[in-house]
Coordinates of C-alpha atoms and ligand atoms in Angstrom, one line a residue:
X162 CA -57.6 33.2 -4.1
X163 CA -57.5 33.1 -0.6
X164 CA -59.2 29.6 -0.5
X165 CA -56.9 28.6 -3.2
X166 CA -53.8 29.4 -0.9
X167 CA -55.6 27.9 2.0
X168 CA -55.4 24.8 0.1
X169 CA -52.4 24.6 -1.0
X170 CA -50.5 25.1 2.2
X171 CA -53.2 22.4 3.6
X172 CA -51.5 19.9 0.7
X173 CA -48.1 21.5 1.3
X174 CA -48.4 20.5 5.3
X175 CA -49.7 17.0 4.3
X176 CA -46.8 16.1 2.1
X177 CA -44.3 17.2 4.4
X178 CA -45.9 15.6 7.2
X179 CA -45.8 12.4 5.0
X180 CA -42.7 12.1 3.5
X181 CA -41.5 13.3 6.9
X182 CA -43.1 10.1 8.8
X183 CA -42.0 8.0 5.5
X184 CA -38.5 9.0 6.1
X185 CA -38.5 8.0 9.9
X186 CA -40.2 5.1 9.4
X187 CA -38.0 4.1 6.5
X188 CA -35.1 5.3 8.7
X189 CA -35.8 3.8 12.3
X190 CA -36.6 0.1 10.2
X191 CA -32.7 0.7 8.6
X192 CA -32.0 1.4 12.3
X193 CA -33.9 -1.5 13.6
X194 CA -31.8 -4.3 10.9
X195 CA -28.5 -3.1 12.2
X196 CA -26.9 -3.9 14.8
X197 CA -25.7 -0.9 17.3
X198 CA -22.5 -2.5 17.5
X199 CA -20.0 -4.1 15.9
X200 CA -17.0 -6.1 17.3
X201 CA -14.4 -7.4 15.8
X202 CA -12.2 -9.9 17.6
X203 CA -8.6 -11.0 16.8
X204 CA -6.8 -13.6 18.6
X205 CA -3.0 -13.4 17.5
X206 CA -1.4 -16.6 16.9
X207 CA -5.3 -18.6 17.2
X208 CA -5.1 -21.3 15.1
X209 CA -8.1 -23.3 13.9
X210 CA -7.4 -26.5 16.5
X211 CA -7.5 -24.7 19.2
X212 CA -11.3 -24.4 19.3
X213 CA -11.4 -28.1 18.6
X214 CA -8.8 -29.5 20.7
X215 CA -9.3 -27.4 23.8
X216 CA -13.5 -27.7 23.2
X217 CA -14.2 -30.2 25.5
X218 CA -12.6 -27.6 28.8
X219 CA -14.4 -24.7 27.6
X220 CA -17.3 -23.4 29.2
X221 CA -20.6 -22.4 28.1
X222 CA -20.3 -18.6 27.1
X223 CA -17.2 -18.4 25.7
X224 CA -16.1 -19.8 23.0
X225 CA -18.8 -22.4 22.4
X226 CA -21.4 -19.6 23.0
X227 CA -20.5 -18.5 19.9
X228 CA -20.3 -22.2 18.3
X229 CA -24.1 -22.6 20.0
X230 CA -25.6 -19.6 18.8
X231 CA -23.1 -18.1 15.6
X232 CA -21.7 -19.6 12.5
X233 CA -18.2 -21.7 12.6
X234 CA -16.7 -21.0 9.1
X235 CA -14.7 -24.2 9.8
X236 CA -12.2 -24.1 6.9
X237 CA -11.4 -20.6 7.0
X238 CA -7.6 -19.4 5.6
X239 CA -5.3 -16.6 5.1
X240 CA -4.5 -16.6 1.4
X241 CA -1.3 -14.9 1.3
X242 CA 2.2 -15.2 2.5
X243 CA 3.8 -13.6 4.7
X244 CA 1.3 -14.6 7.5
X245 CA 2.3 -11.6 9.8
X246 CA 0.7 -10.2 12.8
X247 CA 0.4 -6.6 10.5
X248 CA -0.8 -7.7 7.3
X249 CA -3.4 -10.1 9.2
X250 CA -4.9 -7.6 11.4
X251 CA -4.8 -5.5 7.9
X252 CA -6.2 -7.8 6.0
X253 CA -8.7 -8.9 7.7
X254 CA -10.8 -5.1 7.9
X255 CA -9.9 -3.6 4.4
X256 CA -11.3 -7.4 2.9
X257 CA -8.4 -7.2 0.8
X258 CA -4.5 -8.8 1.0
X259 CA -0.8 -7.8 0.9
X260 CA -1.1 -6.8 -3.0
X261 CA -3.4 -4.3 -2.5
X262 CA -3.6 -3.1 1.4
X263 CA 0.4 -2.5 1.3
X264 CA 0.8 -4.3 4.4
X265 CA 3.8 -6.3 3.3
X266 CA 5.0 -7.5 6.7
X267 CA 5.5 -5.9 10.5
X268 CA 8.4 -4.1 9.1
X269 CA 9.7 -4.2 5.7
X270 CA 13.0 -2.4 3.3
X271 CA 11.3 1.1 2.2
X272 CA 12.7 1.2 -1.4
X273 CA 12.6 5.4 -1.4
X274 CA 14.4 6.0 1.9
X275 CA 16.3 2.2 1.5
X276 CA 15.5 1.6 5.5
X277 CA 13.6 -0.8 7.6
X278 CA 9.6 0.6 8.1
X279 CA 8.0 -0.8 10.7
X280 CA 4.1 -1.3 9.5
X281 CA 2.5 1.0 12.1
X282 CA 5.7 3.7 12.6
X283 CA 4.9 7.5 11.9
X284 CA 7.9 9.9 12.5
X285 CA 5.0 12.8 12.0
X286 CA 3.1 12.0 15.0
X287 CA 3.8 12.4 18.6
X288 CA 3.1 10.0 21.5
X289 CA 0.2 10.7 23.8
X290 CA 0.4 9.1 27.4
X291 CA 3.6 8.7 26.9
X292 CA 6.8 10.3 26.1
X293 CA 8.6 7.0 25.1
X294 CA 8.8 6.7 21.0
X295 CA 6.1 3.1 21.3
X296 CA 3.5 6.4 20.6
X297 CA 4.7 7.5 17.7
X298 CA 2.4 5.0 15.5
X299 CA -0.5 5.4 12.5
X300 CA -2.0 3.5 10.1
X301 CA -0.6 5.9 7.5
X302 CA 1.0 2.7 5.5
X303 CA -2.5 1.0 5.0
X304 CA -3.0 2.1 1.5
X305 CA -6.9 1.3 1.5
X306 CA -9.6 1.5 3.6
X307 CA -11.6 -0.9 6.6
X308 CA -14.9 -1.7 6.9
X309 CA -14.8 1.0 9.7
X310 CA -13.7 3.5 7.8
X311 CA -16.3 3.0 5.6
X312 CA -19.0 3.1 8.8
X313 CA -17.7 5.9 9.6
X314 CA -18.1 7.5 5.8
X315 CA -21.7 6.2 5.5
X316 CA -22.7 7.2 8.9
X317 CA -21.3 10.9 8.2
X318 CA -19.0 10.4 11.0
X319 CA -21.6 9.5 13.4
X320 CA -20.9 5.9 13.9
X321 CA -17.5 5.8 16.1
X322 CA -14.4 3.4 15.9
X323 CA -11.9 2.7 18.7
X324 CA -9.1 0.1 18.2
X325 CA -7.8 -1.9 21.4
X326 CA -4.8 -3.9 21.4
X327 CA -1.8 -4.6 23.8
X328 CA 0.6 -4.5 20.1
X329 CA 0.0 -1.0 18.3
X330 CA -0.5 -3.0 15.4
X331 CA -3.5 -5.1 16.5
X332 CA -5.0 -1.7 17.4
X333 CA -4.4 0.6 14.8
X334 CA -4.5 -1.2 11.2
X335 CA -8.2 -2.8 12.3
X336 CA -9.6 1.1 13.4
X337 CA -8.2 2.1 10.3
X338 CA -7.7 6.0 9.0
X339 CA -11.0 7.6 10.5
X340 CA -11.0 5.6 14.1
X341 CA -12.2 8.2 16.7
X342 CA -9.2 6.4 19.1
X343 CA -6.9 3.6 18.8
X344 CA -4.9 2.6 22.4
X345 CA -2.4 0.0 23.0
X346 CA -0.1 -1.0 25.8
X347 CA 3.3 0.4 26.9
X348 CA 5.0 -1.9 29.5
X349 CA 8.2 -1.3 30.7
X350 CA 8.1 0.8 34.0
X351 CA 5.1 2.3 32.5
X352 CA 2.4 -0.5 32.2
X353 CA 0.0 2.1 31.1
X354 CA -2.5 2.5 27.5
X355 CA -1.3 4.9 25.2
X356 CA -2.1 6.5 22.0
X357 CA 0.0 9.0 19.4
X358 CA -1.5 12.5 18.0
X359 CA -2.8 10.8 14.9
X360 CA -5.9 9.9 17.2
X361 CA -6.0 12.9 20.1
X362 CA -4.3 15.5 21.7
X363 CA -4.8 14.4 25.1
X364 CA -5.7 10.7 26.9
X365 CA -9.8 11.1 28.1
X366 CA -10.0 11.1 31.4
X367 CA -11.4 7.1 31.6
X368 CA -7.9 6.2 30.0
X369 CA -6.1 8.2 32.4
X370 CA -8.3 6.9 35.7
X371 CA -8.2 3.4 34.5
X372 CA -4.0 4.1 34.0
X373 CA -3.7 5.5 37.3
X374 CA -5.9 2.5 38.9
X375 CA -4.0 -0.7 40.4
X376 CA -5.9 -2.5 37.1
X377 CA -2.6 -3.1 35.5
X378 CA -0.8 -3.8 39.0
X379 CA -2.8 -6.5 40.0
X380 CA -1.7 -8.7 37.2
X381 CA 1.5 -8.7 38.3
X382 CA 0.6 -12.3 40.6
X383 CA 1.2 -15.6 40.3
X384 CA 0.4 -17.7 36.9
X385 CA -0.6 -20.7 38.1
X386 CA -2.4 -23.4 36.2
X387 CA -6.9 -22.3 36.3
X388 CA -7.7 -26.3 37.0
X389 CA -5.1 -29.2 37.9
X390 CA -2.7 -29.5 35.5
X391 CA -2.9 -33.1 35.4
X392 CA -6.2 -32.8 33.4
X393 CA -4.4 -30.7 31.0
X394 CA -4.2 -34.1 28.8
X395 CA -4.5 -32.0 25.6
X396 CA -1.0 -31.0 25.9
X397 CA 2.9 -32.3 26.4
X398 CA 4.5 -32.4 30.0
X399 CA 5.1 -28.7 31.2
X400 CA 9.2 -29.6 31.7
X401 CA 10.4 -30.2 28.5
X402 CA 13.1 -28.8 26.0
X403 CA 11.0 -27.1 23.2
X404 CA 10.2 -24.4 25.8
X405 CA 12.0 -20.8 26.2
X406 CA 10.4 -19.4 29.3
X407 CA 10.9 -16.3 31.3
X408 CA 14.3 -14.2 32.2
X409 CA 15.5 -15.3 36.3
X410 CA 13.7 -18.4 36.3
X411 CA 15.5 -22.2 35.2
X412 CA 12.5 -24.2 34.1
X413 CA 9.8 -23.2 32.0
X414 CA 7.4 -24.6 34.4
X415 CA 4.4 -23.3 36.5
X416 CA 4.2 -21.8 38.7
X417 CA 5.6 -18.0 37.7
X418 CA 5.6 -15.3 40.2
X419 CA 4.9 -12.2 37.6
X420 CA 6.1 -9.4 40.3
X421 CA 9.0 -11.3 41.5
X422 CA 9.6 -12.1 37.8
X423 CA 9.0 -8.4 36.0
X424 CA 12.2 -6.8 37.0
X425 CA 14.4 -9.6 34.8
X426 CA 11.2 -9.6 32.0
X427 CA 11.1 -5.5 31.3
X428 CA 9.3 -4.8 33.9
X429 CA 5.4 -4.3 33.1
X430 CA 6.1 -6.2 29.6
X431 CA 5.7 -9.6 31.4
X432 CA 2.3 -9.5 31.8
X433 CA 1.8 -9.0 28.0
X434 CA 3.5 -12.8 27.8
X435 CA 0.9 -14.0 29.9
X436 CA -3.0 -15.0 29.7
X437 CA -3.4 -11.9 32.0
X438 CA -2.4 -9.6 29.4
X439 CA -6.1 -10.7 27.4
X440 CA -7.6 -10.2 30.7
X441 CA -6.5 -6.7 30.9
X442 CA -7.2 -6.3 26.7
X443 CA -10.9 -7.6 28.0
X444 CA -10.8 -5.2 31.0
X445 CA -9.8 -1.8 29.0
X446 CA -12.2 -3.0 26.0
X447 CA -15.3 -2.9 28.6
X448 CA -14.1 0.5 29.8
X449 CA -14.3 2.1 26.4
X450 CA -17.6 0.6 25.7
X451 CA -18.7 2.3 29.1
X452 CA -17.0 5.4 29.0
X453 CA -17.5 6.2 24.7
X454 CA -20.9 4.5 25.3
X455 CA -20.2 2.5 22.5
X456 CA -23.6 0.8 21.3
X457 CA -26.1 3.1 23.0
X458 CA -27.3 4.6 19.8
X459 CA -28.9 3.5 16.7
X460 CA -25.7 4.6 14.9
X461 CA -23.7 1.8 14.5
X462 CA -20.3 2.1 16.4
X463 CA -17.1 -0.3 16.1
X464 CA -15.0 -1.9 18.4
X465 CA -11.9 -3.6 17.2
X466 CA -10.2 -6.0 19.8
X467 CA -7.0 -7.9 19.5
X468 CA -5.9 -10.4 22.4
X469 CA -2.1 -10.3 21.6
X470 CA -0.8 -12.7 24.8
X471 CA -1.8 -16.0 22.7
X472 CA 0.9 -14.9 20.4
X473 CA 3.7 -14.0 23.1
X474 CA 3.1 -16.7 24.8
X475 CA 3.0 -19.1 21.5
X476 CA 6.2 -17.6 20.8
X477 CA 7.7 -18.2 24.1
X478 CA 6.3 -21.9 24.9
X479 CA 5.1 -23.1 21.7
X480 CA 2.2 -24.4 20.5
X481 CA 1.7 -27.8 22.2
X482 CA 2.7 -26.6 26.0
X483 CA 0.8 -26.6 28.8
X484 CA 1.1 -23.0 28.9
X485 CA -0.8 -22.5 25.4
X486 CA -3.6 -24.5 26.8
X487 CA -4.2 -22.6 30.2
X488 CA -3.8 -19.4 28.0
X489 CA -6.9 -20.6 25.9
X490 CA -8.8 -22.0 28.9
X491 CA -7.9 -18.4 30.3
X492 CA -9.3 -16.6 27.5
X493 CA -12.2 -18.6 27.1
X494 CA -13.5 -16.7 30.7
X495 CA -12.6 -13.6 29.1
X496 CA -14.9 -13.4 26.6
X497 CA -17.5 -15.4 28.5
X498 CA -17.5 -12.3 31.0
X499 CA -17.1 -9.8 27.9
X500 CA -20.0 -11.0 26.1
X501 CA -22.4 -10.8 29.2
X502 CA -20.9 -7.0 29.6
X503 CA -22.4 -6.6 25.9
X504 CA -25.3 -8.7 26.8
X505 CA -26.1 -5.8 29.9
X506 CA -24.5 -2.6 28.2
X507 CA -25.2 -3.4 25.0
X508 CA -28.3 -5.5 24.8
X509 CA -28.7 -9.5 24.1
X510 CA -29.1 -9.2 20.5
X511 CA -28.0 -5.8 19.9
X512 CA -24.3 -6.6 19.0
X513 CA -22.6 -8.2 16.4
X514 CA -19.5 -10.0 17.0
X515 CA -16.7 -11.8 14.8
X516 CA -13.9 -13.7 15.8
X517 CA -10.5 -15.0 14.2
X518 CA -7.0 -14.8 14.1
X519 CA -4.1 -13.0 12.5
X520 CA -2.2 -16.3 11.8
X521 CA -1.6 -19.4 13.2
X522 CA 2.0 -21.2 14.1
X523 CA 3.8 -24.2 13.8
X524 CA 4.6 -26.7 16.0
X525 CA 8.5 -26.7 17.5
X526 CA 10.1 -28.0 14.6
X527 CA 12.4 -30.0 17.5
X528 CA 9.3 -31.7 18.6
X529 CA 8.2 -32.3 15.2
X530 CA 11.7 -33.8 14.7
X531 CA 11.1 -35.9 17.6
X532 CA 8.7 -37.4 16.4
X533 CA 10.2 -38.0 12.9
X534 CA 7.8 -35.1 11.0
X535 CA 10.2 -33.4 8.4
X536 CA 11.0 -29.7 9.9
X537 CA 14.1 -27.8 10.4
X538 CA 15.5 -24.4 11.0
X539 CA 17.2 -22.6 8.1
X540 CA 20.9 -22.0 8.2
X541 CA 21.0 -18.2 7.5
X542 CA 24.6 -17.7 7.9
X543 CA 25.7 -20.3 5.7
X544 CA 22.9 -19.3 2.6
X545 CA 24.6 -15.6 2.9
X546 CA 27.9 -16.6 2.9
X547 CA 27.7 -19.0 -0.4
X548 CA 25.3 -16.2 -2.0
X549 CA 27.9 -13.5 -1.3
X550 CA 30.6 -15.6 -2.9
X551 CA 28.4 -16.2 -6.3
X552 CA 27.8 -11.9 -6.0
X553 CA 31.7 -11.1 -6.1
X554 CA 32.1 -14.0 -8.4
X555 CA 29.6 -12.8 -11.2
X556 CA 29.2 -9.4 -10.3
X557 CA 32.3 -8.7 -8.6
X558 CA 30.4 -6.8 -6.0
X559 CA 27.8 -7.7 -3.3
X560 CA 27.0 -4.7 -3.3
X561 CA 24.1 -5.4 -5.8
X562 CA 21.7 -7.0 -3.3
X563 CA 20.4 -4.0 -1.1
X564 CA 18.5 -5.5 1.5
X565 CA 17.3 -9.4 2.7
X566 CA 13.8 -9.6 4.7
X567 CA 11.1 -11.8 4.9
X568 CA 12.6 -14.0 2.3
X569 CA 12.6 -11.7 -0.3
X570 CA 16.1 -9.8 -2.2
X571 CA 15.7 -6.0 -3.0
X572 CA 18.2 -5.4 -5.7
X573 CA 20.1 -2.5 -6.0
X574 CA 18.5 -1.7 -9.4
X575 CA 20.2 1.6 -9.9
X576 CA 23.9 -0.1 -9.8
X577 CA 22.4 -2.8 -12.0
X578 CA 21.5 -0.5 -14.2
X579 CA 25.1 1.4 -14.1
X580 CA 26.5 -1.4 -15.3
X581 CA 24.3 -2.2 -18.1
X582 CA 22.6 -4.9 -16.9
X583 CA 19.0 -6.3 -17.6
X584 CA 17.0 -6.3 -14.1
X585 CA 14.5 -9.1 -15.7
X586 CA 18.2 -11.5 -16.7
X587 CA 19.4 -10.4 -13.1
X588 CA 16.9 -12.1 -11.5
X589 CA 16.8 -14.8 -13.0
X590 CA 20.3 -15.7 -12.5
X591 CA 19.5 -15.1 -8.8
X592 CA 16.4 -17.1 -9.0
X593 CA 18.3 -20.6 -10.8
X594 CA 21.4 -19.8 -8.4
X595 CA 19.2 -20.2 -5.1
X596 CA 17.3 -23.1 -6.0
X597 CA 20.3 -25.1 -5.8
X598 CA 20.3 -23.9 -1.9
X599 CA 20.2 -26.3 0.9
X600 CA 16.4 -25.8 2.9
X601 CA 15.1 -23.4 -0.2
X602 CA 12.0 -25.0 -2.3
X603 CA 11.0 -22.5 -4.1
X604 CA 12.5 -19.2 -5.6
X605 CA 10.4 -16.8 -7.6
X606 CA 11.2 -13.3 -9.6
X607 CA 9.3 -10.1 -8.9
X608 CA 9.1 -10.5 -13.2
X609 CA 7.0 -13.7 -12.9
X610 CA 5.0 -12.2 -9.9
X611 CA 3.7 -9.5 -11.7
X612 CA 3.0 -11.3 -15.7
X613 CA 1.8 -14.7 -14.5
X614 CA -1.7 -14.7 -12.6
X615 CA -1.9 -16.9 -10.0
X616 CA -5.0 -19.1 -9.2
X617 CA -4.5 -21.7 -7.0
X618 CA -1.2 -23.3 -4.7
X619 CA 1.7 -21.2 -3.4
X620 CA 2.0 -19.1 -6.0
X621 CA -1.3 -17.6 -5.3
X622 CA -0.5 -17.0 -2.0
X623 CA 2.8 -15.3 -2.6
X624 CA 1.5 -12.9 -5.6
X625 CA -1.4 -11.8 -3.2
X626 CA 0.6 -10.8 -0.7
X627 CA 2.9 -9.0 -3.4
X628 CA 2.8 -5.2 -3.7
X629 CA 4.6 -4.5 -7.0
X630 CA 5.3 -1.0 -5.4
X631 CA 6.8 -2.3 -2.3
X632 CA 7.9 -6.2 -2.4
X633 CA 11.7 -7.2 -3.2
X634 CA 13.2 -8.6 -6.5
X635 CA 13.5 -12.5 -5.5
X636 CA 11.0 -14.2 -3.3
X637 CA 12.3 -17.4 -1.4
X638 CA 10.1 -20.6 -0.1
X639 CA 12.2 -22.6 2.8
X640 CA 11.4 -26.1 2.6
X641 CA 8.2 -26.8 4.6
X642 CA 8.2 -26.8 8.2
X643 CA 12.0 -24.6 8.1
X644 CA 11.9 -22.3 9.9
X645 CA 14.6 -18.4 10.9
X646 CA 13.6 -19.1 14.5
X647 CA 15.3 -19.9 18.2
X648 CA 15.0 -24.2 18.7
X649 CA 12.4 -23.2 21.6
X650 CA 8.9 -21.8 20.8
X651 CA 6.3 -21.6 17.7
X652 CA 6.1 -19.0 15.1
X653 CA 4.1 -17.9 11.4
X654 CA 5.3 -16.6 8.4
X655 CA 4.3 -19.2 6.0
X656 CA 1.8 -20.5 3.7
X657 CA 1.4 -23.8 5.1
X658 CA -2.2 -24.8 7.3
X659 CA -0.5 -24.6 10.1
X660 CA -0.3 -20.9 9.5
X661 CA -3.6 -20.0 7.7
X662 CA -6.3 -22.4 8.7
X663 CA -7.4 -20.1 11.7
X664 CA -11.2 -19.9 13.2
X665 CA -13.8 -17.7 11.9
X666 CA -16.9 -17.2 13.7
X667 CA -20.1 -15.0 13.9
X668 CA -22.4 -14.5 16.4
X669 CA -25.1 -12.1 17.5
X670 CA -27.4 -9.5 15.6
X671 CA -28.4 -10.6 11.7
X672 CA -25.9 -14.0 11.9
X673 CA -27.7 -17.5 11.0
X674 CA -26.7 -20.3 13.0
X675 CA -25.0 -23.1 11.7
X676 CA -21.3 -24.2 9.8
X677 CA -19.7 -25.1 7.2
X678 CA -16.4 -26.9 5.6
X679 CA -16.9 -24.9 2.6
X680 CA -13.3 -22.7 2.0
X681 CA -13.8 -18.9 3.2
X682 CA -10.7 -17.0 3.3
X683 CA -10.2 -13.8 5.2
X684 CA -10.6 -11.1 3.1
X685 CA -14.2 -12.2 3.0
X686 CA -14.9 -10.7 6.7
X687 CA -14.8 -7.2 5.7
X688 CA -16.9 -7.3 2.7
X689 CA -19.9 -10.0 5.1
X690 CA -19.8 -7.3 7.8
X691 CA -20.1 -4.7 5.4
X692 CA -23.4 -6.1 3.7
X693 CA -25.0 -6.6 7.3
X694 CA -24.4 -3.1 8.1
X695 CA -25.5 -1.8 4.4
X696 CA -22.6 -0.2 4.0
X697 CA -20.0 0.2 1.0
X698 CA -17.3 -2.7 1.0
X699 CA -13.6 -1.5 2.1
X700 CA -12.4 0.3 -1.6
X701 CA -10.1 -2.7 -2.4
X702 CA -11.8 -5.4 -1.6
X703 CA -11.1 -9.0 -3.2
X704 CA -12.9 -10.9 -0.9
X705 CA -16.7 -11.6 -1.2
X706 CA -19.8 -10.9 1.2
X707 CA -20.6 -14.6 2.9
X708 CA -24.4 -14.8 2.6
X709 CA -24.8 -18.2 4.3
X710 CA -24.0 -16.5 7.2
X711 CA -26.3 -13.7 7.5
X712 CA -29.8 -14.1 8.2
Ligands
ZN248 ZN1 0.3 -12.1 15.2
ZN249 ZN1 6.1 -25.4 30.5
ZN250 ZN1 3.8 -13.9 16.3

């Protein structure tokens, strides 16, 4: 009996000693194929010709470090309209567009509490590091989940997220609804990172030291060129008219004295409009990965970064100025010195990194006037005024549209209804009335979004950014290249390549080098990055996993 006992426990020992070492061994090689941390890297406004037509200034470890040793998904596109800052940065961690992330624009008409939402706004939470209302943000809008989220699921927790962004919105969408932190940038007389109670109760102490450092401060200097501008040759003389420029200065011209220039540009908020605003993004971003020891386990952790100043600064200058060419020069050093902090903190090798954009821009329609390319801006005033008159006129009230943004009608469907009239015959009218419109090309019904699918042109793109739930009645195409927009300056919205083709590139742990021309769009990212870490794809994902580039 007693030898009978002695021999069990002997085989009780021995299969609990080996399943235990099978368990680690099967554990540590999981361990050993992921990487220990993930980064994901949006540039706001990037689009694709940037990393061709700037390629030949860019140095080694930037930029082309990830052409040299990544993948370049070169014909890589948003495939939805409204190409928004929100709905990119959305889209491009839950893998999944507009239709089904909710994301509809930076701020849309709220049918239930008929107001303006802005896409990262949360009246339940309460600003931290700040008292000023810029804290009071969530991603409680995002109706489905990021890749992080679900890193953070499958690693019980363990893995962490922390969103970095100078726009709350670049921060918080990408870190999703389980981010350990997400921190952005209040300028004003503040210039200091923030957060709102969604995330913490408190600022850690690293966010309050580096807060209370001169880091900000010192960015308020001069913006001057990084080489001679006369070898800028990839873009149009720095004095010309399709430039807005900054508050207390006449020409949109270098140099720009930031500190003299702050008090007429909302103080702190001017260095957001410049390339030092991704320095400082770059600056904070190492801090976190220092102070949260991001990487430093075999947990994966993610870090989501997006470099908002390319977009200000797009907005401000416009795409083909000298001052969009020193910004991208400029940012190029930025992530040449971020990826050597991975490479030391991190480990060569140890990270995974993606890069793209949330949208790209259009040329100043003035210069592509100039130069006799169709473009335009859109006569608001006038379109309301004739659409009013055909309201009164057939409805004798204009009362029946509710609300007009990002070219969509929400219809007041309960006064429609009052006075016994079809919604589906409502919109219709609407639909043939506004085609006859100067500078509209297209005009579509919520009815034909939602029973016709969609495969392929701009009708794709518009019913994949349409949420049934939260999208308007009428949805309106301006003619290409028309833009709602100041005559200086670029901007997005569209479906057009200026506004989708943007870069997409891999590089580091489990990424193949190489390229291709072969059509990715973004909501693939999420569901790649997902299958290198293992993990369960984002719940709404449309896009699919790009095996080509993983090793
Ligand atoms: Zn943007
Ligand atoms: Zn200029
Ligand atoms: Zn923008």
């Amino acid at each position: 009996m007693k030898k009978i006992f002695s021999i069990i426990v002997l085989v009780l020992i021995f299969a609990s000693c080996r399943s235990q070492n099978k368990t680690m061994t099967s554990q540590e090689k999981a361990d050993y194929s992921k990487p220990k941390l993930v980064v994901g890297i949006v540039v706001d406004q990037m689009r694709y010709d940037y990393l061709t037509r700037f390629e030949s200034k860019f140095g080694e470890g930037g930029f082309k470090r990830m052409m040299r040793e990544g993948f370049n998904c070169k014909n890589n596109h948003f495939n939805y309209v409204p190409t928004y800052t929100g709905p990119g940065h959305a889209s491009v961690y839950t893998g999944t567009t507009p239709k089904y992330n909710g994301i509809i624009g930076n701020n849309w008409y709220d049918k239930v509490s008929k107001e303006m939402v802005y896409c990262a706004g949360d009246e339940n939470v309460s600003p931290i590091g700040t008292e000023d209302d810029a804290g009071k943000m969530s991603p409680h809008r995002m109706q489905t989940t990021t890749f992080s989220d679900e890193n953070r699921l499958f690693t019980q927790m363990q893995g962490k997220t922390i969103g970095i962004s100078l726009k709350d919105r670049g921060a918080i969408l990408p870190a999703g609804h389980t981010a350990n932190a997400a921190y952005w940038f209040h300028g004003m007389e503040e210039g200091s990172w923030i957060s709102s109670s969604f995330y913490m109760n408190e600022l850690p102490k690293w966010v309050k030291d580096f807060n209370t450092s001169d880091a900000t401060e010192s960015y308020l200097k001069v913006w001057n060129t990084l080489y001679d501008i006369s070898t800028y040759t990839e873009s149009v003389s720095d004095e010309n008219t399709f430039e807005g420029g900054f508050g207390g200065k006449d020409k949109a011209t270098f140099p720009y004295d930031l500190k003299a220039l702050s008090k007429d540009n909302r103080g702190f908020d001017i260095i957001k409009a410049t390339p030092y605003g991704n320095s400082l993004t770059a600056d904070f971003a190492m801090a976190a990965i220092k102070a949260e020891s991001l990487g430093k386990d075999a947990i994966t952790d993610v870090l989501t970064v997006s470099f908002s100043s390319t977009d200000y600064i797009g907005h401000n200058f416009g795409v083909n100025s000298k001052e969009i060419e020193d910004t991208y020069l400029r940012l190029d050093k930025d992530l040449e010195r971020f990826f050597k902090y991975l490479d030391a903190t991190v480990g060569e090798g140890e990270y995974t990194v993606f890069l793209t954009a949330d949208h790209g821009a259009i040329d100043v329609p003035n210069y592509l006037k100039s130069v006799r390319i169709p473009a335009g801006y859109l006569d608001n005033r006038a379109t309301k005024s004739r659409f009013d008159k055909f309201l009164i006129k057939h409805y004798k009230n204009s009362g029946i549209v509710e609300n007009v943004s990002n070219n969509q009608i929400f219809l007041n469907r309960k006064f429609i209804d009052s006075i016994g009239l079809n919604i589906n015959d409502v919109q219709e009218r609407i639909v043939n009335e506004l085609i006859g419109y100067k500078n509209i090309d297209k005009v579509f019904s919520a009815y034909t979004m939602t029973t016709t699918s969609f495969t392929t042109g701009i009708e794709s793109l518009l019913q994949n950014g349409y949420s049934q739930k939260r999208s308007g009645d009428i949805i309106i195409v301006p003619d290409t290249n028309y833009i709602s927009y100041g005559s200086t300056g670029s901007t997005h919205g569209s479906g057009l390549n200026h506004d989708t083709h943007v870069p997409l590139l891999f590089f580091g742990k489990g990424v193949k080098h190489g390229e291709t021309l072969d059509k990715t769009v973004i909501p693939d990212i999420a569901p790649t990055i997902s299958a290198l870490l293992g993990i369960s794809f984002p719940n709404s994902t449309t896009g699919k996993p790009l095996g080509f580039v993983l090793d």
